[in-house]
């Protein structure tokens, strides 16, 4: 073998090592990309719309200004103090001047959880899963299913539980699903209760957004 052929083979061998190392390292670097740290929770209940920004340790906007840790959520909600702290599988504290006591049950056979107790003095019995959300919280009964990545459906509220259901749509960002189940349970309970929603605007006409699937979130920019 000539010296020229030997040199070419050595050069090609070094080039092959470089190409192979690049091919392996690219997917590995993609796997360690940091997850999304902020996102908007969007909730529409009839004519009322709520948009709240969820950051790594804070929920703010739409009357919410809450800070969360792995063991507590505290801050302000529509001008009222919120102080909720984890207790094993439960949560104790206050929302405004009313007591809150919640117990979390996880489903072993499937994803999802159930939260029971009372929130701001109202009974709570809410079931949350990847396919739907149903139950009572904050004086209202919900029946929502997942459609197009959003929870959509209906709710009725006290003191008129037999009144016509109101359409509901709830959109959750990816970083919400990264929270612990206790944090998810508390935030969903606050969002869906009357304590979390802004006051209803004056009504000039009937709810034109009602459909079989509930309302959409296309008008998210409207306050």
PDB file of C-alpha atoms in Angstrom:
ATOM      1  CA  UNK A   1       0.000   0.000   0.000  1.00  0.00           C
ATOM      2  CA  UNK A   2       1.385   3.405  -0.942  1.00  0.00           C
ATOM      3  CA  UNK A   3       1.942   6.153   1.588  1.00  0.00           C
ATOM      4  CA  UNK A   4      -0.772   8.250  -0.181  1.00  0.00           C
ATOM      5  CA  UNK A   5      -3.399   5.472   0.113  1.00  0.00           C
ATOM      6  CA  UNK A   6      -2.554   4.969   3.795  1.00  0.00           C
ATOM      7  CA  UNK A   7      -2.946   8.682   4.497  1.00  0.00           C
ATOM      8  CA  UNK A   8      -6.338   8.803   2.739  1.00  0.00           C
ATOM      9  CA  UNK A   9      -7.633   5.845   4.742  1.00  0.00           C
ATOM     10  CA  UNK A  10      -6.566   7.448   8.029  1.00  0.00           C
ATOM     11  CA  UNK A  11      -8.274  10.733   7.068  1.00  0.00           C
ATOM     12  CA  UNK A  12     -11.519   8.936   6.097  1.00  0.00           C
ATOM     13  CA  UNK A  13     -11.461   7.030   9.399  1.00  0.00           C
ATOM     14  CA  UNK A  14     -11.170  10.246  11.418  1.00  0.00           C
ATOM     15  CA  UNK A  15     -14.009  11.824   9.385  1.00  0.00           C
ATOM     16  CA  UNK A  16     -16.287   8.821  10.062  1.00  0.00           C
ATOM     17  CA  UNK A  17     -15.721   9.153  13.827  1.00  0.00           C
ATOM     18  CA  UNK A  18     -16.649  12.839  13.716  1.00  0.00           C
ATOM     19  CA  UNK A  19     -19.850  12.176  11.693  1.00  0.00           C
ATOM     20  CA  UNK A  20     -20.933   9.364  14.023  1.00  0.00           C
ATOM     21  CA  UNK A  21     -20.306  11.428  17.145  1.00  0.00           C
ATOM     22  CA  UNK A  22     -22.387  14.306  15.757  1.00  0.00           C
ATOM     23  CA  UNK A  23     -25.231  11.945  14.897  1.00  0.00           C
ATOM     24  CA  UNK A  24     -25.365  10.592  18.458  1.00  0.00           C
ATOM     25  CA  UNK A  25     -24.923  13.866  20.335  1.00  0.00           C
ATOM     26  CA  UNK A  26     -27.687  15.848  18.585  1.00  0.00           C
ATOM     27  CA  UNK A  27     -30.654  13.831  19.925  1.00  0.00           C
ATOM     28  CA  UNK A  28     -29.082  13.712  23.393  1.00  0.00           C
ATOM     29  CA  UNK A  29     -28.857  17.497  23.536  1.00  0.00           C
ATOM     30  CA  UNK A  30     -32.499  17.791  22.455  1.00  0.00           C
ATOM     31  CA  UNK A  31     -33.596  15.549  25.322  1.00  0.00           C
ATOM     32  CA  UNK A  32     -32.173  17.884  27.987  1.00  0.00           C
ATOM     33  CA  UNK A  33     -33.911  21.002  26.655  1.00  0.00           C
ATOM     34  CA  UNK A  34     -35.599  22.862  29.530  1.00  0.00           C
ATOM     35  CA  UNK A  35     -39.422  22.595  29.691  1.00  0.00           C
ATOM     36  CA  UNK A  36     -41.725  25.558  29.124  1.00  0.00           C
ATOM     37  CA  UNK A  37     -41.730  27.707  32.280  1.00  0.00           C
ATOM     38  CA  UNK A  38     -44.776  29.915  31.619  1.00  0.00           C
ATOM     39  CA  UNK A  39     -48.195  29.486  30.059  1.00  0.00           C
ATOM     40  CA  UNK A  40     -51.723  30.889  30.176  1.00  0.00           C
ATOM     41  CA  UNK A  41     -54.679  29.216  31.847  1.00  0.00           C
ATOM     42  CA  UNK A  42     -57.846  30.272  30.003  1.00  0.00           C
ATOM     43  CA  UNK A  43     -61.321  29.815  31.445  1.00  0.00           C
ATOM     44  CA  UNK A  44     -64.631  30.888  29.948  1.00  0.00           C
ATOM     45  CA  UNK A  45     -67.863  30.520  31.907  1.00  0.00           C
ATOM     46  CA  UNK A  46     -70.813  31.903  29.956  1.00  0.00           C
ATOM     47  CA  UNK A  47     -69.981  35.581  29.352  1.00  0.00           C
ATOM     48  CA  UNK A  48     -67.082  35.651  31.803  1.00  0.00           C
ATOM     49  CA  UNK A  49     -63.511  35.111  30.630  1.00  0.00           C
ATOM     50  CA  UNK A  50     -60.441  34.602  32.799  1.00  0.00           C
ATOM     51  CA  UNK A  51     -56.803  34.487  31.647  1.00  0.00           C
ATOM     52  CA  UNK A  52     -54.134  33.730  34.248  1.00  0.00           C
ATOM     53  CA  UNK A  53     -50.398  33.371  33.617  1.00  0.00           C
ATOM     54  CA  UNK A  54     -48.780  30.379  35.288  1.00  0.00           C
ATOM     55  CA  UNK A  55     -45.082  30.853  35.942  1.00  0.00           C
ATOM     56  CA  UNK A  56     -42.652  28.501  37.635  1.00  0.00           C
ATOM     57  CA  UNK A  57     -43.711  29.540  41.155  1.00  0.00           C
ATOM     58  CA  UNK A  58     -46.405  32.168  40.608  1.00  0.00           C
ATOM     59  CA  UNK A  59     -49.945  32.522  39.282  1.00  0.00           C
ATOM     60  CA  UNK A  60     -50.971  36.055  38.344  1.00  0.00           C
ATOM     61  CA  UNK A  61     -53.483  38.008  36.294  1.00  0.00           C
ATOM     62  CA  UNK A  62     -57.273  38.162  36.298  1.00  0.00           C
ATOM     63  CA  UNK A  63     -57.399  38.912  40.032  1.00  0.00           C
ATOM     64  CA  UNK A  64     -54.874  36.163  40.932  1.00  0.00           C
ATOM     65  CA  UNK A  65     -51.544  36.909  42.597  1.00  0.00           C
ATOM     66  CA  UNK A  66     -50.472  33.649  44.221  1.00  0.00           C
ATOM     67  CA  UNK A  67     -47.081  32.155  44.959  1.00  0.00           C
ATOM     68  CA  UNK A  68     -46.685  28.416  45.214  1.00  0.00           C
ATOM     69  CA  UNK A  69     -44.116  26.067  46.681  1.00  0.00           C
ATOM     70  CA  UNK A  70     -44.120  22.294  47.024  1.00  0.00           C
ATOM     71  CA  UNK A  71     -45.961  22.663  50.348  1.00  0.00           C
ATOM     72  CA  UNK A  72     -48.105  25.829  50.128  1.00  0.00           C
ATOM     73  CA  UNK A  73     -49.957  28.419  48.078  1.00  0.00           C
ATOM     74  CA  UNK A  74     -50.378  31.945  49.410  1.00  0.00           C
ATOM     75  CA  UNK A  75     -51.084  35.449  48.166  1.00  0.00           C
ATOM     76  CA  UNK A  76     -54.159  37.376  47.051  1.00  0.00           C
ATOM     77  CA  UNK A  77     -57.246  36.393  45.087  1.00  0.00           C
ATOM     78  CA  UNK A  78     -59.528  39.251  43.989  1.00  0.00           C
ATOM     79  CA  UNK A  79     -58.287  41.278  46.950  1.00  0.00           C
ATOM     80  CA  UNK A  80     -58.765  38.478  49.509  1.00  0.00           C
ATOM     81  CA  UNK A  81     -55.938  36.743  51.369  1.00  0.00           C
ATOM     82  CA  UNK A  82     -55.151  33.126  50.471  1.00  0.00           C
ATOM     83  CA  UNK A  83     -53.070  30.932  52.790  1.00  0.00           C
ATOM     84  CA  UNK A  84     -53.187  27.188  52.037  1.00  0.00           C
ATOM     85  CA  UNK A  85     -50.692  24.627  53.315  1.00  0.00           C
ATOM     86  CA  UNK A  86     -50.212  20.942  52.607  1.00  0.00           C
ATOM     87  CA  UNK A  87     -50.922  18.400  55.368  1.00  0.00           C
ATOM     88  CA  UNK A  88     -49.970  14.920  54.179  1.00  0.00           C
ATOM     89  CA  UNK A  89     -52.583  14.123  51.531  1.00  0.00           C
ATOM     90  CA  UNK A  90     -54.638  17.151  52.566  1.00  0.00           C
ATOM     91  CA  UNK A  91     -54.666  20.939  52.437  1.00  0.00           C
ATOM     92  CA  UNK A  92     -55.630  23.312  55.272  1.00  0.00           C
ATOM     93  CA  UNK A  93     -55.973  27.078  55.360  1.00  0.00           C
ATOM     94  CA  UNK A  94     -58.167  29.984  54.455  1.00  0.00           C
ATOM     95  CA  UNK A  95     -59.489  31.713  51.346  1.00  0.00           C
ATOM     96  CA  UNK A  96     -60.580  35.169  52.415  1.00  0.00           C
ATOM     97  CA  UNK A  97     -62.277  34.778  55.798  1.00  0.00           C
ATOM     98  CA  UNK A  98     -63.528  31.217  55.115  1.00  0.00           C
ATOM     99  CA  UNK A  99     -61.879  27.952  56.070  1.00  0.00           C
ATOM    100  CA  UNK A 100     -60.579  25.499  53.470  1.00  0.00           C
ATOM    101  CA  UNK A 101     -59.929  21.800  54.105  1.00  0.00           C
ATOM    102  CA  UNK A 102     -59.300  19.478  51.183  1.00  0.00           C
ATOM    103  CA  UNK A 103     -58.320  15.798  50.937  1.00  0.00           C
ATOM    104  CA  UNK A 104     -56.649  14.378  47.818  1.00  0.00           C
ATOM    105  CA  UNK A 105     -57.191  10.782  46.624  1.00  0.00           C
ATOM    106  CA  UNK A 106     -55.125   9.379  43.743  1.00  0.00           C
ATOM    107  CA  UNK A 107     -56.364   6.669  41.394  1.00  0.00           C
ATOM    108  CA  UNK A 108     -53.940   3.748  41.226  1.00  0.00           C
ATOM    109  CA  UNK A 109     -55.439   2.055  38.142  1.00  0.00           C
ATOM    110  CA  UNK A 110     -55.535   5.169  35.961  1.00  0.00           C
ATOM    111  CA  UNK A 111     -54.289   8.734  35.803  1.00  0.00           C
ATOM    112  CA  UNK A 112     -56.235  11.328  37.723  1.00  0.00           C
ATOM    113  CA  UNK A 113     -57.282  12.261  41.244  1.00  0.00           C
ATOM    114  CA  UNK A 114     -60.240  13.229  43.409  1.00  0.00           C
ATOM    115  CA  UNK A 115     -60.406  16.149  45.829  1.00  0.00           C
ATOM    116  CA  UNK A 116     -62.986  16.303  48.646  1.00  0.00           C
ATOM    117  CA  UNK A 117     -63.701  18.665  51.513  1.00  0.00           C
ATOM    118  CA  UNK A 118     -64.587  22.338  51.560  1.00  0.00           C
ATOM    119  CA  UNK A 119     -63.186  25.355  49.739  1.00  0.00           C
ATOM    120  CA  UNK A 120     -63.895  28.827  51.138  1.00  0.00           C
ATOM    121  CA  UNK A 121     -66.780  27.367  53.122  1.00  0.00           C
ATOM    122  CA  UNK A 122     -68.359  25.537  50.131  1.00  0.00           C
ATOM    123  CA  UNK A 123     -68.436  21.722  49.779  1.00  0.00           C
ATOM    124  CA  UNK A 124     -65.953  20.289  47.264  1.00  0.00           C
ATOM    125  CA  UNK A 125     -66.046  16.866  45.566  1.00  0.00           C
ATOM    126  CA  UNK A 126     -64.167  17.088  42.273  1.00  0.00           C
ATOM    127  CA  UNK A 127     -62.836  14.295  40.024  1.00  0.00           C
ATOM    128  CA  UNK A 128     -60.096  15.223  37.506  1.00  0.00           C
ATOM    129  CA  UNK A 129     -58.779  12.874  34.801  1.00  0.00           C
ATOM    130  CA  UNK A 130     -57.245  13.075  31.303  1.00  0.00           C
ATOM    131  CA  UNK A 131     -60.712  12.496  29.799  1.00  0.00           C
ATOM    132  CA  UNK A 132     -62.858  14.807  31.899  1.00  0.00           C
ATOM    133  CA  UNK A 133     -63.633  16.807  35.017  1.00  0.00           C
ATOM    134  CA  UNK A 134     -66.793  16.505  37.081  1.00  0.00           C
ATOM    135  CA  UNK A 135     -68.193  17.255  40.505  1.00  0.00           C
ATOM    136  CA  UNK A 136     -68.804  20.163  42.852  1.00  0.00           C
ATOM    137  CA  UNK A 137     -66.575  23.034  43.931  1.00  0.00           C
ATOM    138  CA  UNK A 138     -67.223  26.541  45.219  1.00  0.00           C
ATOM    139  CA  UNK A 139     -71.001  26.177  45.076  1.00  0.00           C
ATOM    140  CA  UNK A 140     -71.072  24.969  41.448  1.00  0.00           C
ATOM    141  CA  UNK A 141     -71.470  21.558  39.783  1.00  0.00           C
ATOM    142  CA  UNK A 142     -69.328  20.830  36.709  1.00  0.00           C
ATOM    143  CA  UNK A 143     -69.526  18.254  33.935  1.00  0.00           C
ATOM    144  CA  UNK A 144     -66.648  18.713  31.455  1.00  0.00           C
ATOM    145  CA  UNK A 145     -65.040  16.418  28.892  1.00  0.00           C
ATOM    146  CA  UNK A 146     -61.784  16.787  26.976  1.00  0.00           C
ATOM    147  CA  UNK A 147     -62.226  17.950  23.368  1.00  0.00           C
ATOM    148  CA  UNK A 148     -59.513  19.441  21.191  1.00  0.00           C
ATOM    149  CA  UNK A 149     -57.117  19.607  24.121  1.00  0.00           C
ATOM    150  CA  UNK A 150     -59.549  21.652  26.267  1.00  0.00           C
ATOM    151  CA  UNK A 151     -62.075  20.767  28.948  1.00  0.00           C
ATOM    152  CA  UNK A 152     -65.524  21.791  27.685  1.00  0.00           C
ATOM    153  CA  UNK A 153     -69.029  21.304  29.004  1.00  0.00           C
ATOM    154  CA  UNK A 154     -71.468  22.841  31.489  1.00  0.00           C
ATOM    155  CA  UNK A 155     -72.018  23.951  35.045  1.00  0.00           C
ATOM    156  CA  UNK A 156     -74.905  24.848  37.350  1.00  0.00           C
ATOM    157  CA  UNK A 157     -74.547  26.843  40.558  1.00  0.00           C
ATOM    158  CA  UNK A 158     -76.324  27.351  43.853  1.00  0.00           C
ATOM    159  CA  UNK A 159     -78.711  28.779  44.950  1.00  0.00           C
ATOM    160  CA  UNK A 160     -80.420  27.679  41.698  1.00  0.00           C
ATOM    161  CA  UNK A 161     -79.028  24.188  40.904  1.00  0.00           C
ATOM    162  CA  UNK A 162     -82.062  23.508  38.678  1.00  0.00           C
ATOM    163  CA  UNK A 163     -81.446  26.579  36.513  1.00  0.00           C
ATOM    164  CA  UNK A 164     -80.284  26.323  32.901  1.00  0.00           C
ATOM    165  CA  UNK A 165     -76.648  25.074  32.662  1.00  0.00           C
ATOM    166  CA  UNK A 166     -73.954  27.589  31.695  1.00  0.00           C
ATOM    167  CA  UNK A 167     -71.336  26.698  29.057  1.00  0.00           C
ATOM    168  CA  UNK A 168     -67.734  26.272  30.216  1.00  0.00           C
ATOM    169  CA  UNK A 169     -64.344  25.925  28.494  1.00  0.00           C
ATOM    170  CA  UNK A 170     -61.029  25.452  30.274  1.00  0.00           C
ATOM    171  CA  UNK A 171     -57.616  25.455  28.558  1.00  0.00           C
ATOM    172  CA  UNK A 172     -54.524  24.390  30.537  1.00  0.00           C
ATOM    173  CA  UNK A 173     -50.907  24.992  29.426  1.00  0.00           C
ATOM    174  CA  UNK A 174     -48.270  22.267  29.373  1.00  0.00           C
ATOM    175  CA  UNK A 175     -46.517  23.612  32.481  1.00  0.00           C
ATOM    176  CA  UNK A 176     -49.730  23.140  34.493  1.00  0.00           C
ATOM    177  CA  UNK A 177     -49.495  19.376  33.937  1.00  0.00           C
ATOM    178  CA  UNK A 178     -45.927  19.468  35.260  1.00  0.00           C
ATOM    179  CA  UNK A 179     -47.173  20.581  38.706  1.00  0.00           C
ATOM    180  CA  UNK A 180     -47.719  18.159  41.551  1.00  0.00           C
ATOM    181  CA  UNK A 181     -51.230  16.770  41.896  1.00  0.00           C
ATOM    182  CA  UNK A 182     -51.868  18.691  45.138  1.00  0.00           C
ATOM    183  CA  UNK A 183     -50.978  21.973  43.433  1.00  0.00           C
ATOM    184  CA  UNK A 184     -53.172  21.060  40.455  1.00  0.00           C
ATOM    185  CA  UNK A 185     -56.092  20.186  42.744  1.00  0.00           C
ATOM    186  CA  UNK A 186     -55.865  23.451  44.703  1.00  0.00           C
ATOM    187  CA  UNK A 187     -55.458  25.677  41.634  1.00  0.00           C
ATOM    188  CA  UNK A 188     -58.315  23.993  39.750  1.00  0.00           C
ATOM    189  CA  UNK A 189     -60.554  24.334  42.816  1.00  0.00           C
ATOM    190  CA  UNK A 190     -59.769  28.046  43.083  1.00  0.00           C
ATOM    191  CA  UNK A 191     -60.176  28.664  39.350  1.00  0.00           C
ATOM    192  CA  UNK A 192     -63.539  26.911  39.086  1.00  0.00           C
ATOM    193  CA  UNK A 193     -65.056  28.377  42.255  1.00  0.00           C
ATOM    194  CA  UNK A 194     -67.003  31.611  42.318  1.00  0.00           C
ATOM    195  CA  UNK A 195     -64.096  33.052  44.339  1.00  0.00           C
ATOM    196  CA  UNK A 196     -61.845  32.775  41.278  1.00  0.00           C
ATOM    197  CA  UNK A 197     -64.094  34.200  38.560  1.00  0.00           C
ATOM    198  CA  UNK A 198     -64.523  37.905  37.800  1.00  0.00           C
ATOM    199  CA  UNK A 199     -68.014  39.412  38.268  1.00  0.00           C
ATOM    200  CA  UNK A 200     -70.490  38.648  35.497  1.00  0.00           C
ATOM    201  CA  UNK A 201     -70.841  41.502  32.958  1.00  0.00           C
ATOM    202  CA  UNK A 202     -74.266  43.059  32.246  1.00  0.00           C
ATOM    203  CA  UNK A 203     -76.204  40.797  29.889  1.00  0.00           C
ATOM    204  CA  UNK A 204     -77.797  42.324  26.774  1.00  0.00           C
ATOM    205  CA  UNK A 205     -78.717  39.013  25.143  1.00  0.00           C
ATOM    206  CA  UNK A 206     -78.693  35.276  25.719  1.00  0.00           C
ATOM    207  CA  UNK A 207     -75.454  33.283  25.624  1.00  0.00           C
ATOM    208  CA  UNK A 208     -74.736  33.000  21.906  1.00  0.00           C
ATOM    209  CA  UNK A 209     -71.665  30.816  22.452  1.00  0.00           C
ATOM    210  CA  UNK A 210     -73.616  27.757  23.582  1.00  0.00           C
ATOM    211  CA  UNK A 211     -73.004  24.579  21.605  1.00  0.00           C
ATOM    212  CA  UNK A 212     -73.169  20.878  22.329  1.00  0.00           C
ATOM    213  CA  UNK A 213     -69.443  20.883  23.129  1.00  0.00           C
ATOM    214  CA  UNK A 214     -69.575  24.011  25.274  1.00  0.00           C
ATOM    215  CA  UNK A 215     -67.934  27.344  24.409  1.00  0.00           C
ATOM    216  CA  UNK A 216     -64.700  27.789  22.570  1.00  0.00           C
ATOM    217  CA  UNK A 217     -61.664  29.752  23.639  1.00  0.00           C
ATOM    218  CA  UNK A 218     -61.234  31.574  20.342  1.00  0.00           C
ATOM    219  CA  UNK A 219     -62.126  34.921  21.890  1.00  0.00           C
ATOM    220  CA  UNK A 220     -59.393  34.686  24.489  1.00  0.00           C
ATOM    221  CA  UNK A 221     -58.270  38.237  23.864  1.00  0.00           C
ATOM    222  CA  UNK A 222     -61.634  39.598  24.970  1.00  0.00           C
ATOM    223  CA  UNK A 223     -61.633  40.589  28.654  1.00  0.00           C
TER     224      UNK A 223
END
